[in-house]
PDB file of C-alpha atoms and ligand atoms in Angstrom:
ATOM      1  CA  UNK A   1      20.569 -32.234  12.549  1.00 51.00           C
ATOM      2  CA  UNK A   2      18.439 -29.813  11.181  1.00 51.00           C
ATOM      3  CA  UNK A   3      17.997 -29.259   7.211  1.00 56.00           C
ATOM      4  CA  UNK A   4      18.723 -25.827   6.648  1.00 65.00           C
ATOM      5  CA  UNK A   5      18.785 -25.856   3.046  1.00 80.00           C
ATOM      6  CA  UNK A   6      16.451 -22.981   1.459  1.00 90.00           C
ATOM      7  CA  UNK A   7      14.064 -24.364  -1.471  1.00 94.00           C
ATOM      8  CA  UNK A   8      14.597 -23.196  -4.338  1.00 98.00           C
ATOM      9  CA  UNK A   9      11.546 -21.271  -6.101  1.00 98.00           C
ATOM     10  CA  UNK A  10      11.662 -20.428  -9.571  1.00 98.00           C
ATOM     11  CA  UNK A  11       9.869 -16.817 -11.122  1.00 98.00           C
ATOM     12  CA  UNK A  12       8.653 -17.250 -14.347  1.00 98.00           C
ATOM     13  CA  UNK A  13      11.036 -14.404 -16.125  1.00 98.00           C
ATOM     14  CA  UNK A  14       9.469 -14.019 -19.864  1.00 98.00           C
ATOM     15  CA  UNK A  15       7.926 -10.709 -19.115  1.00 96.00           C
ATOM     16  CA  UNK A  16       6.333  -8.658 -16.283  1.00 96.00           C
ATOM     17  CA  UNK A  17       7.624  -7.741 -12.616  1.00 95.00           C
ATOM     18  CA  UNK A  18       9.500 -10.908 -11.813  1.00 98.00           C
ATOM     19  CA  UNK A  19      12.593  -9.421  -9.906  1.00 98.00           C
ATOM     20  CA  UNK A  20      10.336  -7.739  -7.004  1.00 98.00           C
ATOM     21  CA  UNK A  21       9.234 -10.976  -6.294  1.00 98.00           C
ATOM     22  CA  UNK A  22      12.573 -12.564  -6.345  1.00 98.00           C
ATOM     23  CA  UNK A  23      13.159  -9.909  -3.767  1.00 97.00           C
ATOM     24  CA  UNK A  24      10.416 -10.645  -1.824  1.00 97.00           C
ATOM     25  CA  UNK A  25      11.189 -14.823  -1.645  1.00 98.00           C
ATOM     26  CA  UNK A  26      14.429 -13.676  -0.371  1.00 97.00           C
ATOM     27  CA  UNK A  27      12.904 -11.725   2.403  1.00 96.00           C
ATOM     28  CA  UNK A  28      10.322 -14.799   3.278  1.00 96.00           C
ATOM     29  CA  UNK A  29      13.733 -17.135   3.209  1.00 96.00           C
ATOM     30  CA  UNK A  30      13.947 -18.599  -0.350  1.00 97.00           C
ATOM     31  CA  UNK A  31      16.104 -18.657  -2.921  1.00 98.00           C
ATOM     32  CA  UNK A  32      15.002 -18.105  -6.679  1.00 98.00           C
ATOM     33  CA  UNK A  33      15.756 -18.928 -10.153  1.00 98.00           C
ATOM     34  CA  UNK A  34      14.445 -16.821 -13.315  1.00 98.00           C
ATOM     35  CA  UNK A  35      12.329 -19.458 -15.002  1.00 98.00           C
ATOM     36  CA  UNK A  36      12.466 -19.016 -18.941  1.00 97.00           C
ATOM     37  CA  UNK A  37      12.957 -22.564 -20.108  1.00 97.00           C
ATOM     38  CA  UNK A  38      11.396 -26.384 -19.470  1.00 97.00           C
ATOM     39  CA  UNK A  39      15.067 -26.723 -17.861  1.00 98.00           C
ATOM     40  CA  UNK A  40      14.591 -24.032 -15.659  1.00 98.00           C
ATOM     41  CA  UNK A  41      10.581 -25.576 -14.493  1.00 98.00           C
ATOM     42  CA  UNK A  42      12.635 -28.721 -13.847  1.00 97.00           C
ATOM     43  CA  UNK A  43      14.944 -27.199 -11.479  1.00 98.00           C
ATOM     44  CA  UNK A  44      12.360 -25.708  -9.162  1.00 98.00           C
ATOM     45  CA  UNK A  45       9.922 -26.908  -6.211  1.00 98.00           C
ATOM     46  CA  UNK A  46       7.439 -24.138  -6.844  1.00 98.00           C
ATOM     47  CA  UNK A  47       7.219 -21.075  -8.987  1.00 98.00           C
ATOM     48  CA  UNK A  48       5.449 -17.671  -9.147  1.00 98.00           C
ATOM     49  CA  UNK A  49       4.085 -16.069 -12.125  1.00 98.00           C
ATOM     50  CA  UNK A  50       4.435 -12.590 -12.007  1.00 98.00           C
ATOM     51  CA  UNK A  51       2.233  -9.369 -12.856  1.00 98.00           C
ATOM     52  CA  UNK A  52       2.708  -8.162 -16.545  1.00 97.00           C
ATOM     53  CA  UNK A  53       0.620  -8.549 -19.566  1.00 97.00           C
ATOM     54  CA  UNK A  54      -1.508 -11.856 -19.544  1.00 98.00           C
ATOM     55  CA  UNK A  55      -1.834 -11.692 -23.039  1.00 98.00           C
ATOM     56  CA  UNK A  56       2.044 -10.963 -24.224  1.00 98.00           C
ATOM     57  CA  UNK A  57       2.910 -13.498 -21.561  1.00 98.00           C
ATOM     58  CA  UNK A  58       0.390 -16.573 -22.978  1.00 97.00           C
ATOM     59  CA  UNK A  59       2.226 -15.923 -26.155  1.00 97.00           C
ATOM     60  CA  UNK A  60       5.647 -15.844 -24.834  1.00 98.00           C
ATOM     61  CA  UNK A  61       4.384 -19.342 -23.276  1.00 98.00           C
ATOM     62  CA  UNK A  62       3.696 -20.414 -26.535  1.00 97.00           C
ATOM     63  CA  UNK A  63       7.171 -19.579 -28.004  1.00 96.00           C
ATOM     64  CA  UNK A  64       8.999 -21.324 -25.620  1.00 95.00           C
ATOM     65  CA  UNK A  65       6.637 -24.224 -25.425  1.00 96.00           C
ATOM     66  CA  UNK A  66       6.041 -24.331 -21.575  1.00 98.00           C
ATOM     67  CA  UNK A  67       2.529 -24.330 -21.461  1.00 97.00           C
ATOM     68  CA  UNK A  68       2.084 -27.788 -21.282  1.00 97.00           C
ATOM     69  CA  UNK A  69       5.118 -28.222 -18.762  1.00 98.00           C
ATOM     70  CA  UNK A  70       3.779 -25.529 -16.834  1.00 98.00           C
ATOM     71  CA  UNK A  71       0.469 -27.406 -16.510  1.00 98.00           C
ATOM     72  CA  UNK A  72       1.841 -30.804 -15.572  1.00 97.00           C
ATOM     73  CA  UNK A  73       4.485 -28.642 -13.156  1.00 98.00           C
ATOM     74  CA  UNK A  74       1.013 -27.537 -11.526  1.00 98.00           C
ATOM     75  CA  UNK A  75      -0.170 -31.080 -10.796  1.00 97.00           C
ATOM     76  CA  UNK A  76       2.227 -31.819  -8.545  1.00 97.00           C
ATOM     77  CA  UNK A  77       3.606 -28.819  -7.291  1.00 98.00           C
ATOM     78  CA  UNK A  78       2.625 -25.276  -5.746  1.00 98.00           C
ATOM     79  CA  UNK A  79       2.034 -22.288  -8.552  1.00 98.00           C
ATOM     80  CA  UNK A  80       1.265 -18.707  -7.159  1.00 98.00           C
ATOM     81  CA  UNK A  81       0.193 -16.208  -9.722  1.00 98.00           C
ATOM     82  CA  UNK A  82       0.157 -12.405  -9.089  1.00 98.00           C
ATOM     83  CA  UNK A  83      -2.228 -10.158 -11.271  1.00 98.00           C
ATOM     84  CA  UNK A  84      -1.671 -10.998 -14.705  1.00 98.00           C
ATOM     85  CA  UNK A  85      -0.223 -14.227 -13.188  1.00 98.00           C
ATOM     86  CA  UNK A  86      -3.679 -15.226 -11.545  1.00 98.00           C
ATOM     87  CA  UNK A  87      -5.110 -14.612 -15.141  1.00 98.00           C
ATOM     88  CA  UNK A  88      -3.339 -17.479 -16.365  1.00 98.00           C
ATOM     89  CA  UNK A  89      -3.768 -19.345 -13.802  1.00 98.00           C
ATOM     90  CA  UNK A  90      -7.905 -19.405 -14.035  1.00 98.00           C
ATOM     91  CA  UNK A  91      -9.874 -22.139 -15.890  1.00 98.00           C
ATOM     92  CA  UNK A  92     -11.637 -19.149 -17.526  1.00 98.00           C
ATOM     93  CA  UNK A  93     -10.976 -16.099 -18.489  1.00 98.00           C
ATOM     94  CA  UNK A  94     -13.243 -12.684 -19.256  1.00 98.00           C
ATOM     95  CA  UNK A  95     -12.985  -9.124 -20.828  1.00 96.00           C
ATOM     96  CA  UNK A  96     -11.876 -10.646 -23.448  1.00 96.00           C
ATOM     97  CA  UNK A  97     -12.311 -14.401 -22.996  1.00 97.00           C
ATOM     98  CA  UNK A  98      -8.286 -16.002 -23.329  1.00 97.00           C
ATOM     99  CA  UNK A  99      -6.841 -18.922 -23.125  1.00 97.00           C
ATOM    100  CA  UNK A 100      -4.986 -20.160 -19.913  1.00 97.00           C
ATOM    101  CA  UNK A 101      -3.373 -22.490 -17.692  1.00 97.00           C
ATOM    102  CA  UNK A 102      -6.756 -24.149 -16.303  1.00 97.00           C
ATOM    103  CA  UNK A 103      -5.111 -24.735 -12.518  1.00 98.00           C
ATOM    104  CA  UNK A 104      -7.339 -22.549 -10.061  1.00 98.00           C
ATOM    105  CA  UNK A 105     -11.180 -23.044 -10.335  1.00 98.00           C
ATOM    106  CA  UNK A 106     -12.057 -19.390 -10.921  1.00 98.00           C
ATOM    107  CA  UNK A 107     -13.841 -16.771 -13.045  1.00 98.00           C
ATOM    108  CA  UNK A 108     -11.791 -13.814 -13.671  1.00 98.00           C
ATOM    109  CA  UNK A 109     -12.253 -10.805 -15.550  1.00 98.00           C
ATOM    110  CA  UNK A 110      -9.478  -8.618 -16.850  1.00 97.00           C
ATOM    111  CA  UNK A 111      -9.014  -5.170 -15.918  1.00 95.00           C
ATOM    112  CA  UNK A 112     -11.951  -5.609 -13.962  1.00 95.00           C
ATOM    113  CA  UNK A 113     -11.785  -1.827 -11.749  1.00 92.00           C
ATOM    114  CA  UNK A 114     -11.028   0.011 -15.306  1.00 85.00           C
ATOM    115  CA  UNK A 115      -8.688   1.393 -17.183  1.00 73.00           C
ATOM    116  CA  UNK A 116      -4.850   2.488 -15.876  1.00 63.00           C
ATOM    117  CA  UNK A 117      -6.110   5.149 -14.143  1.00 68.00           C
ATOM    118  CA  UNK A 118      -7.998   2.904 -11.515  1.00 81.00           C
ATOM    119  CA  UNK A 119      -4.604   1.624 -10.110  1.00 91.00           C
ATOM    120  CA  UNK A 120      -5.056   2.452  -6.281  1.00 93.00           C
ATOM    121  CA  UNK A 121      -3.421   1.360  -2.929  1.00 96.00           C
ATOM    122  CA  UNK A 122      -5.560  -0.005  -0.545  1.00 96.00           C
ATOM    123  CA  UNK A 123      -5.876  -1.730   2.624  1.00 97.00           C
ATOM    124  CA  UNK A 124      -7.364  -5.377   2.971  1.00 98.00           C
ATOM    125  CA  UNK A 125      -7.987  -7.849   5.726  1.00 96.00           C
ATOM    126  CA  UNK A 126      -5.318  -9.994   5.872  1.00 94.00           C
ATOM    127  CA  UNK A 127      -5.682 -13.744   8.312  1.00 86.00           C
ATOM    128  CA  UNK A 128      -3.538 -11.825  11.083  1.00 87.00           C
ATOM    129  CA  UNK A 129      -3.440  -8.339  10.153  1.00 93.00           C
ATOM    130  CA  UNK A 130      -4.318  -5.301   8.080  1.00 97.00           C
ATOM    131  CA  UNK A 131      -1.895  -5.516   4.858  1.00 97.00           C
ATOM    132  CA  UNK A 132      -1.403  -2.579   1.884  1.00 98.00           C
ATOM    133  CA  UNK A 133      -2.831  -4.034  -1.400  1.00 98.00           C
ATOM    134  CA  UNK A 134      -1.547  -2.353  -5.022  1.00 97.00           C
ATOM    135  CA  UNK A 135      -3.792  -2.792  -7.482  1.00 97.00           C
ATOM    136  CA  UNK A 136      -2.184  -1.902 -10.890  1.00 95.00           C
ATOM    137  CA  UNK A 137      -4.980  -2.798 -13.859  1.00 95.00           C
ATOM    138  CA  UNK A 138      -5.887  -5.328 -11.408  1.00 97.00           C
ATOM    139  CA  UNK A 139      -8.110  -8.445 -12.676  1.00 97.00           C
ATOM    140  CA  UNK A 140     -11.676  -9.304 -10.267  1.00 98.00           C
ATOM    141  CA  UNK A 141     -12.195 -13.047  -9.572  1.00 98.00           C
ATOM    142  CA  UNK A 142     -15.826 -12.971 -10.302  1.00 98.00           C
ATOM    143  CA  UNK A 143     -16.799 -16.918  -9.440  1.00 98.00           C
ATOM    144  CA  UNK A 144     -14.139 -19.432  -7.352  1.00 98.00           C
ATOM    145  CA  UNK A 145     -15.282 -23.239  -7.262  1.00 98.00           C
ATOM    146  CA  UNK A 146     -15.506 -25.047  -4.437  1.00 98.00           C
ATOM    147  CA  UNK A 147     -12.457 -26.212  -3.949  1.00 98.00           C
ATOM    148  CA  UNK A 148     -10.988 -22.495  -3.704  1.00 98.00           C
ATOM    149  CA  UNK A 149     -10.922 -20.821   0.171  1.00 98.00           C
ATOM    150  CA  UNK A 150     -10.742 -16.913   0.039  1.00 98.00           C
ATOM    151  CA  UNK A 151      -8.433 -15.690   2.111  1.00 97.00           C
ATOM    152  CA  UNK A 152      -8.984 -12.257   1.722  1.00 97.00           C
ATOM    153  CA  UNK A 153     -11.492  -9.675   0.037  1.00 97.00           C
ATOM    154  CA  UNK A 154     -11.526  -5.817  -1.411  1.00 96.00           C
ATOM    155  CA  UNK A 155     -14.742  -4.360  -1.757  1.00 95.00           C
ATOM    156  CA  UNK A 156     -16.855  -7.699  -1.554  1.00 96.00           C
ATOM    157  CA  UNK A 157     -14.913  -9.714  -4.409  1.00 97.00           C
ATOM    158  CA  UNK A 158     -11.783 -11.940  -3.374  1.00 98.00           C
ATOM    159  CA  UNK A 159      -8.728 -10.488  -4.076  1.00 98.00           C
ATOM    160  CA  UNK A 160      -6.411 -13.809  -2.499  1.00 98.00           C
ATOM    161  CA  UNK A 161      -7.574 -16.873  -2.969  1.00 98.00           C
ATOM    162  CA  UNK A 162      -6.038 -20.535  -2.454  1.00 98.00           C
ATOM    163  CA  UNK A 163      -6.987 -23.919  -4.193  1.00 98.00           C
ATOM    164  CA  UNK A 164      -4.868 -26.754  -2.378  1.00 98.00           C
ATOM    165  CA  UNK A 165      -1.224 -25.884  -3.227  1.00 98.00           C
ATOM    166  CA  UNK A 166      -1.771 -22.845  -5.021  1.00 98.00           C
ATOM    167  CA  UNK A 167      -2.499 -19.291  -4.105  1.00 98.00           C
ATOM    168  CA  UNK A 168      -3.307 -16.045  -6.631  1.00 98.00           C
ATOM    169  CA  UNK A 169      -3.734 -12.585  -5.704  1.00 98.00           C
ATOM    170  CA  UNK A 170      -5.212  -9.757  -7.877  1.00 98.00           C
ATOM    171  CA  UNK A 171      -2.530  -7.200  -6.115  1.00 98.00           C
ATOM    172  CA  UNK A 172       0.810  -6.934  -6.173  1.00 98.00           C
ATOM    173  CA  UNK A 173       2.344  -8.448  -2.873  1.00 98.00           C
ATOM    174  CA  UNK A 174       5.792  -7.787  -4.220  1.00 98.00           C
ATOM    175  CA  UNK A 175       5.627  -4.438  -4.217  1.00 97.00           C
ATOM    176  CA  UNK A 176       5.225  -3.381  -0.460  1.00 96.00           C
ATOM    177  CA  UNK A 177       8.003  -5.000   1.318  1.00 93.00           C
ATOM    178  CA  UNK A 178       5.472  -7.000   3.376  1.00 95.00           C
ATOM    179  CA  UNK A 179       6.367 -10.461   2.533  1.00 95.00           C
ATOM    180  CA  UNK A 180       3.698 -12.198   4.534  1.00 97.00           C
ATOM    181  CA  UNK A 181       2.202 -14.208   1.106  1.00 98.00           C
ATOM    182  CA  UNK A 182       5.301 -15.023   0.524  1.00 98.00           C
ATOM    183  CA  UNK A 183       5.549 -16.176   3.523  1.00 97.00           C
ATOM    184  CA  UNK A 184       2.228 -18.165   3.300  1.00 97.00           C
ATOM    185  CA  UNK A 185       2.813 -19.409  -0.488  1.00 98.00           C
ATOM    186  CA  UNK A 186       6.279 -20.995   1.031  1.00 98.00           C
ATOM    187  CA  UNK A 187       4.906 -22.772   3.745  1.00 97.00           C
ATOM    188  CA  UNK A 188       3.169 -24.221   1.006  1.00 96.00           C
ATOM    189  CA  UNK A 189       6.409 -26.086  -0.018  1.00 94.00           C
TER     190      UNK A 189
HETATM  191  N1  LIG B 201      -4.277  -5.988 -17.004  1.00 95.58           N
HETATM  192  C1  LIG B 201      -3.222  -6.958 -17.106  1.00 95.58           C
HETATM  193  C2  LIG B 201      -3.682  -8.178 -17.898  1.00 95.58           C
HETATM  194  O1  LIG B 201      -4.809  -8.279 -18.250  1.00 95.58           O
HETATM  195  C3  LIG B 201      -2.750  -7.386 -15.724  1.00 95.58           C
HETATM  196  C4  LIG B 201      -2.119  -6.223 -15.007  1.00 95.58           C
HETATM  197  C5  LIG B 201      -1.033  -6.601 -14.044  1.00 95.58           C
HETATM  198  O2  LIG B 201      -0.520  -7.730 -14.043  1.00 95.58           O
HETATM  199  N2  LIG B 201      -0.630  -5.647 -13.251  1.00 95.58           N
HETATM  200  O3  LIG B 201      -2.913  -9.058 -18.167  1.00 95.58           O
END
């Protein structure tokens, strides 16, 4: 018989624009649990990190001491990380230099297109298909290591990238109703 159970994928629910991506598992076939607690990480096969504030978030880690759980959680199981999400996710950090996460091999520099006012929508090259990108005070990912495949680019810097298990985007996936990443990040699972 076949296993229809849906995995269960938790959103990391301190701060930042974690329902839209609940929304969005839900359209890709998941279901989802607001991470805010080491008894929330446990309950999950993957999570997301949402777009937000890096910088608020990293402390809001620190409050609720899941930085460390969130690390380990990484070693064995997949992390995507949207925006402010892929900032925490980089082993380093620029503009101004922060701590983080250490999971994807990257450079990446905050608010790397400006200030507020260089939000824009635009469209990217997705594997399979032109897809709408938001940028809102979106990050660049200035270096990837080796281990890091780009899967797709906006005006010659990688905007979606994926190390093994884990995938970041500098956009906002969440916010279009196109629920391909999601999609991809779940097959992940
Ligand atoms: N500029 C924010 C930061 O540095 C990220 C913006 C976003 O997540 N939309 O954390």
């Amino acid at each position: 018989m076949q296993n229809t159970r849906k995995k269960l994928v938790g959103v990391l629910a301190l701060q930042g624009g974690f329902e839209a991506h609940q929304r969005a598992l839900d359209s890709a076939g998941a279901d989802t649990l607001q991470v805010r607690t080491v008894e929330d990480l446990n309950r999950v096969e993957a999570l997301v990190i949402p777009g937000g504030e890096s910088t608020t978030m990293l402390k809001l880690l620190g409050y609720m001491n899941l930085l460390e759980p969130l690390r380990s959680f990484a070693g064995t199981k997949p992390v995507f990380g949207t925006c402010a999400g892929a900032i925490l996710l980089a082993t380093e950090v620029t503009c101004p230099s922060q701590n983080s996460l250490d999971v994807i091999d990257m450079t990446i520099e905050r608010n790397g297109y400006g200030r507020q006012i260089d939000s824009r929508v635009a469209q990217i090259d997705f594997p399979g298909g032109p897809m709408e990108a938001v940028f809102i005070r979106a990050p660049i990912i200035r270096r990837t290591g080796p281990d890091v495949t780009v899967l797709a680019e906006y005006q010659g810097t990688p905007v979606l990238i994926e190390q093994g298990r884990h995938l970041a985007a500098t956009f906002h996936p969440e916010l279009t109703g196109d629920s391909r990443v999601h999609a991809l990040f779940l097959s992940k699972l």
